[in-house]
Amino acid sequence: MASTKPPLMASGTCPICSRPTDADYRPFCSRRCADVDLSRWLRGAYAIPDAESEDGDTAEPDGGETGRED
Ligand SMILES: [Zn+2]
């Protein structure tokens, strides 16, 4: 049996500023860092790449339901 545990909890350091984690704001060290991470996450969530569905690359053929046989 291996007794080596992977550092799942990152040994209690804030991912934002690398300070010791506060139990109240895990995995962050303070509410501020939690806020920073949250705003980052929200930015990413709201960053919708709408420059891809504009080229008409997925042009469907008209009358594709003809079901013709070979
Ligand atoms: Zn922090």
Short mmCIF file of C-alpha atoms and ligand atoms in Angstrom, two decimals:
data_model
loop_
_atom_site.label_atom_id
_atom_site.label_comp_id
_atom_site.label_asym_id
_atom_site.label_seq_id
_atom_site.Cartn_x
_atom_site.Cartn_y
_atom_site.Cartn_z
CA MET A 1 0.00 0.00 0.00
CA ALA A 2 1.38 3.35 -0.96
CA SER A 3 1.15 6.00 1.67
CA THR A 4 1.83 8.88 -0.63
CA LYS A 5 -1.15 11.16 -0.84
CA PRO A 6 -1.38 13.63 -3.69
CA PRO A 7 -1.65 17.27 -2.61
CA LEU A 8 -5.35 17.53 -3.32
CA MET A 9 -5.94 20.60 -1.23
CA ALA A 10 -2.85 22.39 -2.51
CA SER A 11 -1.63 22.38 1.08
CA GLY A 12 -3.83 25.34 1.88
CA THR A 13 -2.51 28.12 -0.23
CA CYS A 14 -4.54 30.77 -1.97
CA PRO A 15 -4.54 30.25 -5.74
CA ILE A 16 -4.66 34.00 -6.21
CA CYS A 17 -1.90 35.27 -3.99
CA SER A 18 -0.38 32.06 -2.60
CA ARG A 19 -1.02 33.01 0.99
CA PRO A 20 -2.25 30.57 3.60
CA THR A 21 -5.87 29.64 3.07
CA ASP A 22 -8.50 30.92 5.43
CA ALA A 23 -11.06 28.36 6.47
CA ASP A 24 -13.84 30.86 5.88
CA TYR A 25 -12.80 31.57 2.34
CA ARG A 26 -11.37 28.29 1.15
CA PRO A 27 -9.63 27.76 -1.10
CA PHE A 28 -8.76 31.42 -0.88
CA CYS A 29 -7.11 33.44 1.83
CA SER A 30 -9.66 36.19 1.97
CA ARG A 31 -12.91 37.34 0.53
CA ARG A 32 -11.04 39.65 -1.74
CA CYS A 33 -9.20 36.83 -3.41
CA ALA A 34 -12.39 34.84 -3.68
CA ASP A 35 -13.92 37.86 -5.34
CA VAL A 36 -11.03 38.14 -7.74
CA ASP A 37 -11.41 34.54 -8.74
CA LEU A 38 -15.15 34.90 -9.11
CA SER A 39 -14.87 37.90 -11.38
CA ARG A 40 -12.31 36.07 -13.44
CA TRP A 41 -14.65 33.15 -13.75
CA LEU A 42 -17.56 35.37 -14.68
CA ARG A 43 -15.52 37.11 -17.31
CA GLY A 44 -14.65 33.82 -18.86
CA ALA A 45 -18.25 32.69 -18.71
CA TYR A 46 -19.49 35.84 -20.37
CA ALA A 47 -16.80 35.91 -23.00
CA ILE A 48 -18.80 34.34 -25.75
CA PRO A 49 -16.89 33.81 -28.97
CA ASP A 50 -19.51 34.96 -31.43
CA ALA A 51 -17.08 35.43 -34.28
CA GLU A 52 -17.35 31.86 -35.36
CA SER A 53 -21.01 31.48 -36.22
CA GLU A 54 -20.95 34.27 -38.73
CA ASP A 55 -19.14 32.78 -41.68
CA GLY A 56 -21.91 30.50 -42.88
CA ASP A 57 -19.55 27.61 -42.78
CA THR A 58 -22.28 25.25 -41.74
CA ALA A 59 -24.52 25.86 -44.72
CA GLU A 60 -27.09 23.14 -44.77
CA PRO A 61 -28.16 21.88 -48.18
CA ASP A 62 -31.68 22.78 -49.09
CA GLY A 63 -34.13 19.93 -49.19
CA GLY A 64 -31.91 17.49 -47.40
CA GLU A 65 -34.88 15.37 -46.48
CA THR A 66 -35.43 13.87 -49.89
CA GLY A 67 -34.25 10.48 -48.75
CA ARG A 68 -33.26 9.34 -52.19
CA GLU A 69 -31.84 5.90 -52.65
CA ASP A 70 -28.70 4.90 -54.43
ZN ZN B 1 -5.28 35.32 -1.55
#
